[in-house]
Amino acid sequence: MEEAARGGRGWRRPPAAAGGGGAAKRRGLTMTSMRAILLVGGEGTRLRPLTFKTPKQLVPVLNRPLLSHLLGHLREAGVTEIALAGAAAGDVIEEALGDGRALGVELRYVNEETPLGSGGAIASIAAGWDAPFFVINGDIITDLDIGALIAFHEAREAELTIGLSEVEDPSEFGVVALDDADRITHFVEKPPAASAPSRWINAGIWLFARPLLGAEAATSFSRVEETLFPALAAEGRSIYGFRHEGYWLDVGSVAAYRRANMDAVAGVGPCRRDLEWPLSDFLLMGATVEPGAHLEGPLLVGAGSVIEAGAVVRGPAVIGRDCVIGGGAEIRDSVLWDGVRVEAAARVDGCVLAKDAVVGSAASLTDAVIPHNSTVPAAAGPASGIRSDPGRRDP
Ligand code: GTP
């Protein structure tokens, strides 16, 4: 934390990688790389039981950590100097993503002992930074045009530009009111849909011209989206909203998590970009499909998995590495993590099965979330909506 608070000294040149520096350079902007702080220190309570053993940023989307998709998008835009503002699970994230070189970015880790919220993270990491930097929620998937947002920000000489996404129902989000020039005039947190000033919400991507918080904010919890931003708007400061009309998903809930995978495997949104997807819509990454198995895309099956004769997998579905789908079993609309076993004649529909889960033969599950290492007994069900107790840590 101390090193980060010294204003980012110690950043090395970003590693060379396909696409690095792309959008910013293409637009003729002066910067070739930019800094970002990614907020990854939440507890992920809404994603329990999945997050009891896997931090939210590492839950798999297309068999890759959720965060790797956002990092890939930032790398393509030339945002490669990235501080991950984490908390208790920071070490686990560091073990998985390392220094970021494999993803074409340079990662550093700044872990909070107690949660400091977005305000604390910004104040401690960005103190002394004198160039524009991003702050981004580490649980989103988006194809927002980062280079266009930078150009928008610079053209308006904004102090702060907030990426916005339009949603049907803004009642669970921070909503903005904008004037004709896209300056944000005020914020409303989680308004009833009928009284919302717009359907444009804070998409969790913020470009700061400079840190707007003093050092005192580095030691206490605050959420800038609920405190600083409304205060700046009330003062008439130059805060602008950049309207993004493409893909944006906040992977906060189990429903959103399953959707992230279903969209990604179907090619909706940016996630398939890094995988070489065949025209057939099946990507079988070294998996074994026995003769007599029936597959319907879109489908991803990880290396070492076996789809036995007589099994049926109907896409959209994502199956991890080293899974076994037994004869006569049927999978659809589901996400299976690595090491899952679905035994003969079991049915799995609309489910998320975490690492090493087992569904016993002839069991039937709909819309269920099965935690790591758990076993659904043979012939169980039909059962729907199973979750383990969200307050309990399974052994
Ligand atoms: P829930 O507990 O289900 O609400 O999830 P969450 O803890 O991830 O909270 P939320 O979805 O509101 O967080 C948005 C992003 O900010 C996520 O990427 C979190 O990891 C991150 N985040 C939330 N709180 C903190 C915090 O206190 N410090 C830091 N550094 N990051 C945070």
Coordinates of C-alpha atoms and ligand atoms in Angstrom, one line a residue:
M1 CA 0.0 0.0 0.0
E2 CA 2.8 2.3 0.8
E3 CA 4.4 1.9 -2.5
A4 CA 1.1 2.5 -4.3
A5 CA 0.5 5.6 -2.2
R6 CA 3.8 7.1 -3.5
G7 CA 2.0 7.8 -6.7
G8 CA 2.7 4.7 -8.8
R9 CA 6.5 4.8 -8.9
G10 CA 7.7 1.4 -9.7
W11 CA 5.5 0.8 -12.7
R12 CA 7.5 -0.8 -15.4
R13 CA 6.8 -0.6 -19.1
P14 CA 3.7 -2.7 -19.8
P15 CA 4.6 -6.1 -21.3
A16 CA 4.1 -6.4 -25.0
A17 CA 1.0 -8.2 -25.9
A18 CA -1.4 -8.5 -28.8
G19 CA -3.6 -5.5 -28.9
G20 CA -1.7 -3.5 -26.2
G21 CA -2.1 0.2 -26.5
G22 CA -4.6 -0.2 -29.3
A23 CA -7.6 2.1 -28.9
A24 CA -5.8 4.9 -27.2
K25 CA -3.1 4.9 -29.9
R26 CA -5.6 4.5 -32.8
R27 CA -7.4 7.6 -31.7
G28 CA -4.2 9.6 -31.8
L29 CA -4.2 10.4 -28.1
T30 CA -0.9 11.1 -26.4
M31 CA -1.0 8.4 -23.8
T32 CA 0.1 4.9 -24.7
S33 CA -0.8 3.3 -21.4
M34 CA -3.0 4.4 -18.6
R35 CA -3.4 3.5 -15.0
A36 CA -6.5 1.9 -13.5
I37 CA -7.6 0.9 -10.0
L38 CA -9.9 -2.1 -10.1
L39 CA -12.0 -2.6 -7.1
V40 CA -11.9 -6.3 -6.1
G41 CA -12.3 -6.2 -2.3
G42 CA -16.0 -7.0 -1.9
E43 CA -17.3 -10.1 -0.2
G44 CA -19.5 -11.2 -3.0
T45 CA -22.3 -12.1 -0.6
R46 CA -25.0 -12.3 -3.4
L47 CA -22.9 -14.9 -5.2
R48 CA -22.8 -17.3 -2.2
P49 CA -22.4 -20.2 -2.0
L50 CA -20.0 -19.9 -5.0
T51 CA -17.9 -17.2 -3.3
F52 CA -17.3 -19.2 -0.1
K53 CA -14.4 -20.9 -1.7
T54 CA -13.7 -18.8 -4.9
P55 CA -13.5 -15.0 -4.8
K56 CA -16.0 -13.3 -7.0
Q57 CA -13.2 -12.1 -9.4
L58 CA -12.2 -15.7 -10.0
V59 CA -15.5 -17.3 -10.7
P60 CA -15.2 -18.8 -14.1
V61 CA -16.8 -17.3 -17.2
L62 CA -16.1 -19.4 -20.2
N63 CA -13.7 -21.4 -18.0
R64 CA -11.6 -18.3 -17.2
P65 CA -11.6 -16.0 -14.2
L66 CA -14.3 -13.4 -14.4
L67 CA -11.7 -10.6 -14.0
S68 CA -9.6 -11.9 -16.9
H69 CA -12.3 -10.7 -19.4
L70 CA -12.2 -7.1 -18.0
L71 CA -8.4 -7.2 -18.0
G72 CA -8.4 -8.3 -21.6
H73 CA -10.7 -5.4 -22.6
L74 CA -8.5 -2.9 -20.7
R75 CA -5.4 -4.3 -22.4
E76 CA -6.9 -3.8 -25.8
A77 CA -7.6 -0.2 -24.9
G78 CA -4.0 0.5 -23.7
V79 CA -4.9 0.5 -20.0
T80 CA -2.2 -1.8 -18.8
E81 CA -1.0 -0.5 -15.4
I82 CA -3.5 -1.9 -13.1
A83 CA -3.7 -1.8 -9.3
L84 CA -6.1 -4.4 -7.8
A85 CA -7.6 -3.0 -4.7
G86 CA -8.5 -6.1 -2.7
A87 CA -9.2 -7.3 0.7
A88 CA -9.1 -10.7 2.4
A89 CA -9.1 -12.7 -0.8
G90 CA -6.4 -10.6 -2.4
D91 CA -3.8 -13.2 -1.9
V92 CA -5.9 -15.8 -3.7
I93 CA -6.5 -13.5 -6.6
E94 CA -2.7 -12.8 -6.7
E95 CA -2.0 -16.5 -6.8
A96 CA -4.3 -16.9 -9.7
L97 CA -3.4 -13.9 -11.8
G98 CA 0.2 -13.3 -10.8
D99 CA 1.9 -10.2 -12.3
G100 CA -0.6 -10.1 -15.2
R101 CA 2.0 -10.7 -17.8
A102 CA 0.1 -13.7 -19.3
L103 CA -2.8 -11.3 -19.8
G104 CA -0.7 -8.5 -21.3
V105 CA -1.1 -6.2 -18.3
E106 CA 0.9 -5.3 -15.3
L107 CA -0.9 -6.0 -12.0
R108 CA 0.0 -4.8 -8.6
Y109 CA -2.0 -5.8 -5.5
V110 CA -3.0 -3.4 -2.7
N111 CA -5.0 -5.3 -0.1
E112 CA -7.1 -3.5 2.6
E113 CA -7.0 -4.9 6.1
T114 CA -10.6 -3.7 6.6
P115 CA -12.8 -2.8 3.7
L116 CA -12.3 0.9 2.8
G117 CA -14.9 1.1 0.0
S118 CA -14.1 2.8 -3.3
G119 CA -13.1 6.1 -1.5
G120 CA -10.5 4.5 0.7
A121 CA -9.0 2.5 -2.2
I122 CA -8.8 5.6 -4.4
A123 CA -7.3 7.8 -1.7
S124 CA -4.6 5.3 -0.7
I125 CA -3.6 4.1 -4.2
A126 CA -4.0 7.3 -6.3
A127 CA -2.5 9.8 -3.9
G128 CA 0.0 11.9 -5.8
W129 CA -1.0 10.7 -9.3
D130 CA -1.0 13.6 -11.7
A131 CA -2.3 11.9 -14.9
P132 CA -5.9 10.7 -15.6
F133 CA -6.7 7.3 -14.3
F134 CA -9.6 4.8 -14.3
V135 CA -11.4 3.3 -11.3
I136 CA -13.5 0.3 -12.3
N137 CA -15.6 -2.2 -10.5
G138 CA -13.9 -5.5 -10.9
D139 CA -17.1 -7.5 -11.4
I140 CA -18.3 -6.2 -14.7
I141 CA -18.2 -7.5 -18.3
T142 CA -18.5 -4.8 -20.9
D143 CA -17.4 -3.8 -24.4
L144 CA -17.6 -0.1 -23.6
D145 CA -15.3 1.8 -25.9
I146 CA -12.6 2.9 -23.5
G147 CA -10.7 5.0 -26.1
A148 CA -14.0 6.9 -26.9
L149 CA -14.6 7.5 -23.3
I150 CA -11.1 9.0 -22.9
A151 CA -11.6 11.2 -25.9
F152 CA -15.0 12.3 -24.6
H153 CA -13.4 13.1 -21.2
E154 CA -10.5 15.1 -22.7
A155 CA -12.8 17.1 -25.1
R156 CA -14.8 18.3 -22.2
E157 CA -11.9 18.8 -19.9
A158 CA -13.9 16.9 -17.3
E159 CA -12.8 16.4 -13.8
L160 CA -14.6 13.1 -13.8
T161 CA -16.3 11.0 -16.5
I162 CA -18.6 8.2 -15.5
G163 CA -19.4 5.4 -18.0
L164 CA -23.2 4.9 -18.1
S165 CA -25.3 2.0 -19.2
E166 CA -29.0 2.1 -19.9
V167 CA -31.1 -0.5 -18.1
E168 CA -34.8 -1.5 -18.2
D169 CA -35.2 -1.3 -14.4
P170 CA -32.9 1.2 -12.7
S171 CA -34.3 0.5 -9.2
E172 CA -31.3 -1.5 -8.1
F173 CA -28.6 0.9 -9.3
G174 CA -27.2 4.4 -9.0
V175 CA -29.1 6.5 -11.5
V176 CA -27.9 9.8 -13.1
A177 CA -29.8 12.9 -14.3
L178 CA -28.0 14.6 -17.3
D179 CA -28.3 17.9 -19.0
D180 CA -28.3 18.3 -22.8
A181 CA -24.5 18.4 -22.8
D182 CA -24.3 15.1 -20.9
R183 CA -23.1 16.9 -17.7
I184 CA -24.4 15.0 -14.7
T185 CA -26.7 17.3 -12.6
H186 CA -27.5 14.8 -9.9
F187 CA -27.5 11.2 -8.7
V188 CA -30.3 9.1 -7.3
E189 CA -29.4 5.9 -5.5
K190 CA -31.8 3.0 -6.2
P191 CA -34.9 5.0 -7.1
P192 CA -38.3 3.3 -7.7
A193 CA -38.5 2.8 -11.4
A194 CA -41.4 5.2 -11.8
S195 CA -39.6 8.1 -10.3
A196 CA -36.1 7.5 -11.7
P197 CA -34.7 10.6 -13.5
S198 CA -33.4 8.4 -16.3
R199 CA -32.6 4.8 -17.1
W200 CA -28.9 5.6 -17.3
I201 CA -27.0 4.1 -14.5
N202 CA -23.5 4.4 -13.1
A203 CA -21.7 1.5 -14.9
G204 CA -18.8 1.3 -12.5
I205 CA -16.2 2.8 -14.9
W206 CA -14.9 6.2 -13.8
L207 CA -12.2 8.3 -15.4
F208 CA -10.7 10.8 -12.9
A209 CA -8.6 13.7 -14.2
R210 CA -6.9 13.7 -10.8
P211 CA -7.6 12.2 -7.4
L212 CA -10.4 14.1 -5.9
L213 CA -9.9 12.8 -2.4
G214 CA -7.5 13.9 0.3
A215 CA -5.2 11.6 2.2
E216 CA -7.6 11.5 5.2
A217 CA -10.0 9.4 3.1
A218 CA -7.3 6.6 2.9
T219 CA -8.1 5.4 6.4
S220 CA -11.9 5.2 6.6
F221 CA -14.6 3.5 4.7
S222 CA -16.4 5.6 2.0
R223 CA -18.2 4.9 -1.2
V224 CA -17.5 7.8 -3.7
E225 CA -20.5 6.9 -5.7
E226 CA -22.7 7.7 -2.8
T227 CA -20.9 10.6 -1.2
L228 CA -18.3 12.4 -3.4
F229 CA -20.1 12.1 -6.7
P230 CA -23.4 13.6 -5.5
A231 CA -21.5 16.3 -3.7
L232 CA -19.6 17.3 -6.8
A233 CA -22.7 17.3 -8.9
A234 CA -24.4 19.6 -6.3
E235 CA -21.5 22.0 -6.6
G236 CA -21.9 22.1 -10.4
R237 CA -18.5 20.6 -11.0
S238 CA -17.6 19.2 -14.4
I239 CA -18.8 15.6 -14.1
Y240 CA -19.9 14.0 -17.3
G241 CA -21.7 10.9 -18.3
F242 CA -20.5 8.8 -21.2
R243 CA -23.4 6.8 -22.6
H244 CA -22.5 3.3 -23.5
E245 CA -25.1 1.5 -25.6
G246 CA -23.3 -1.9 -26.0
Y247 CA -22.8 -4.8 -23.7
W248 CA -22.6 -4.3 -19.9
L249 CA -23.3 -6.8 -17.2
D250 CA -22.8 -6.4 -13.5
V251 CA -21.9 -10.0 -12.4
G252 CA -23.3 -9.5 -8.9
S253 CA -26.0 -12.2 -8.5
V254 CA -26.2 -15.9 -9.3
A255 CA -28.7 -15.1 -12.1
A256 CA -26.3 -12.5 -13.6
Y257 CA -23.4 -15.0 -13.2
R258 CA -25.2 -17.7 -15.2
R259 CA -26.3 -15.1 -17.7
A260 CA -22.6 -14.0 -18.1
N261 CA -21.7 -17.5 -19.1
M262 CA -24.8 -18.1 -21.3
D263 CA -24.2 -14.7 -23.2
A264 CA -20.5 -15.4 -23.5
V265 CA -20.9 -18.9 -24.9
A266 CA -23.5 -17.6 -27.4
G267 CA -21.1 -14.9 -28.5
V268 CA -23.1 -12.0 -27.0
G269 CA -20.7 -9.5 -25.5
P270 CA -16.9 -9.5 -25.7
C271 CA -15.9 -12.7 -23.9
R272 CA -15.4 -15.1 -26.8
R273 CA -12.9 -12.7 -28.4
D274 CA -9.8 -14.5 -27.0
L275 CA -10.9 -18.0 -27.9
E276 CA -10.7 -19.5 -31.3
W277 CA -14.3 -20.4 -31.8
P278 CA -15.1 -22.8 -34.6
L279 CA -18.0 -22.0 -36.9
S280 CA -19.9 -25.1 -35.5
D281 CA -20.4 -23.3 -32.2
F282 CA -18.9 -26.1 -30.3
L283 CA -15.5 -25.5 -28.7
L284 CA -14.2 -28.8 -27.3
M285 CA -10.9 -27.9 -25.9
G286 CA -9.3 -31.4 -25.8
A287 CA -12.5 -33.0 -24.4
T288 CA -13.6 -36.5 -25.3
V289 CA -17.0 -36.9 -26.9
E290 CA -17.9 -40.5 -27.1
P291 CA -19.8 -41.8 -30.2
G292 CA -23.5 -41.7 -29.4
A293 CA -23.3 -38.5 -27.3
H294 CA -25.6 -35.7 -28.5
L295 CA -24.4 -32.1 -28.5
E296 CA -26.2 -28.9 -29.4
G297 CA -24.3 -25.6 -29.4
P298 CA -23.4 -23.1 -28.3
L299 CA -21.1 -25.1 -26.1
L300 CA -17.7 -24.9 -24.5
V301 CA -16.2 -28.1 -23.0
G302 CA -12.9 -27.9 -21.2
A303 CA -9.8 -30.1 -21.6
G304 CA -9.9 -33.5 -20.1
S305 CA -13.7 -33.7 -19.9
V306 CA -15.6 -36.7 -21.1
I307 CA -19.1 -36.7 -22.5
E308 CA -20.1 -40.4 -22.4
A309 CA -22.1 -42.2 -25.0
G310 CA -25.8 -41.5 -24.7
A311 CA -25.3 -38.2 -22.8
V312 CA -27.1 -35.1 -24.1
V313 CA -25.7 -31.6 -23.7
R314 CA -27.9 -28.8 -25.1
G315 CA -26.4 -25.3 -25.3
P316 CA -26.0 -22.8 -24.2
A317 CA -23.8 -24.6 -21.7
V318 CA -20.3 -24.2 -20.4
I319 CA -18.5 -27.3 -19.0
G320 CA -15.2 -27.0 -17.2
R321 CA -12.1 -29.1 -17.3
D322 CA -12.0 -32.7 -16.2
C323 CA -15.8 -33.1 -15.9
V324 CA -17.7 -36.3 -16.7
I325 CA -21.2 -36.4 -18.1
G326 CA -22.5 -39.9 -17.8
G327 CA -24.5 -41.9 -20.3
G328 CA -28.2 -40.8 -20.5
A329 CA -27.5 -37.6 -18.5
E330 CA -28.9 -34.4 -19.9
I331 CA -27.4 -30.9 -19.3
R332 CA -28.9 -27.7 -20.6
D333 CA -28.5 -23.9 -19.9
S334 CA -26.0 -24.6 -17.2
V335 CA -22.5 -23.8 -16.0
L336 CA -20.3 -26.7 -14.7
W337 CA -17.0 -25.8 -13.1
D338 CA -13.9 -27.9 -13.3
G339 CA -14.1 -31.5 -11.9
V340 CA -17.9 -31.8 -11.9
R341 CA -19.4 -35.3 -12.3
V342 CA -23.0 -35.7 -13.5
E343 CA -23.8 -39.4 -13.3
A344 CA -25.9 -41.5 -15.6
A345 CA -29.4 -40.4 -16.4
A346 CA -29.2 -37.3 -14.2
R347 CA -30.9 -34.0 -15.4
V348 CA -29.3 -30.6 -14.9
D349 CA -31.2 -27.6 -16.2
G350 CA -30.5 -23.9 -15.6
C351 CA -27.9 -24.8 -12.9
V352 CA -24.5 -23.7 -11.6
L353 CA -22.4 -26.6 -10.3
A354 CA -19.3 -25.5 -8.5
K355 CA -15.9 -27.2 -8.5
D356 CA -15.9 -30.9 -7.9
A357 CA -19.7 -31.1 -7.3
V358 CA -21.3 -34.5 -8.0
V359 CA -24.9 -35.1 -9.2
G360 CA -25.8 -38.6 -8.5
S361 CA -27.4 -40.9 -11.1
A362 CA -31.0 -40.1 -12.0
A363 CA -31.1 -37.0 -9.8
S364 CA -33.0 -34.1 -11.3
L365 CA -32.1 -30.4 -10.7
T366 CA -33.6 -27.2 -12.1
D367 CA -32.3 -23.7 -11.4
A368 CA -30.0 -25.0 -8.6
V369 CA -26.6 -23.8 -7.4
I370 CA -24.5 -26.6 -5.9
P371 CA -21.5 -25.6 -3.9
H372 CA -17.9 -26.8 -4.2
N373 CA -17.4 -30.5 -3.4
S374 CA -21.1 -31.2 -2.7
T375 CA -22.9 -34.3 -3.7
V376 CA -26.5 -34.4 -4.8
P377 CA -27.7 -38.0 -3.9
A378 CA -28.7 -40.4 -6.6
A379 CA -32.3 -40.2 -7.7
A380 CA -32.8 -36.9 -5.7
G381 CA -35.5 -34.5 -6.9
P382 CA -37.0 -33.3 -9.0
A383 CA -35.7 -30.3 -7.1
S384 CA -35.4 -26.7 -8.2
G385 CA -33.9 -23.6 -6.7
I386 CA -31.6 -25.4 -4.4
R387 CA -29.0 -23.1 -2.7
S388 CA -27.0 -24.1 0.3
D389 CA -27.7 -21.8 3.3
P390 CA -26.1 -18.5 2.1
G391 CA -24.9 -17.9 5.7
R392 CA -23.1 -21.2 6.1
R393 CA -19.7 -22.1 4.9
D394 CA -19.7 -25.6 3.6
P395 CA -16.9 -27.9 4.8
Ligands
GTP1 P1 -22.1 -8.2 -2.7 O1 -21.6 -8.6 -1.3 O2 -22.9 -9.4 -3.3 O3 -22.9 -6.9 -2.8 O4 -20.8 -8.1 -3.7 P2 -19.5 -7.2 -3.5 O5 -19.0 -7.3 -2.2 O6 -18.6 -7.5 -4.6 O7 -20.1 -5.7 -3.7 P3 -20.4 -4.8 -5.0 O8 -21.0 -5.7 -6.0 O9 -21.2 -3.7 -4.6 O10 -18.9 -4.4 -5.4 C1 -18.6 -3.9 -6.7 C2 -17.1 -4.1 -6.9 O11 -16.4 -3.3 -5.9 C3 -16.7 -5.5 -6.7 O12 -15.7 -5.8 -7.7 C4 -16.1 -5.6 -5.3 O13 -15.1 -6.6 -5.2 C5 -15.6 -4.2 -5.1 N1 -15.7 -3.8 -3.7 C6 -16.8 -3.7 -2.9 N2 -16.5 -3.2 -1.7 C7 -15.2 -3.0 -1.7 C8 -14.3 -2.4 -0.7 O14 -14.7 -2.1 0.4 N3 -13.0 -2.3 -1.1 C9 -12.5 -2.6 -2.3 N4 -11.2 -2.5 -2.6 N5 -13.3 -3.1 -3.3 C10 -14.7 -3.3 -3.0

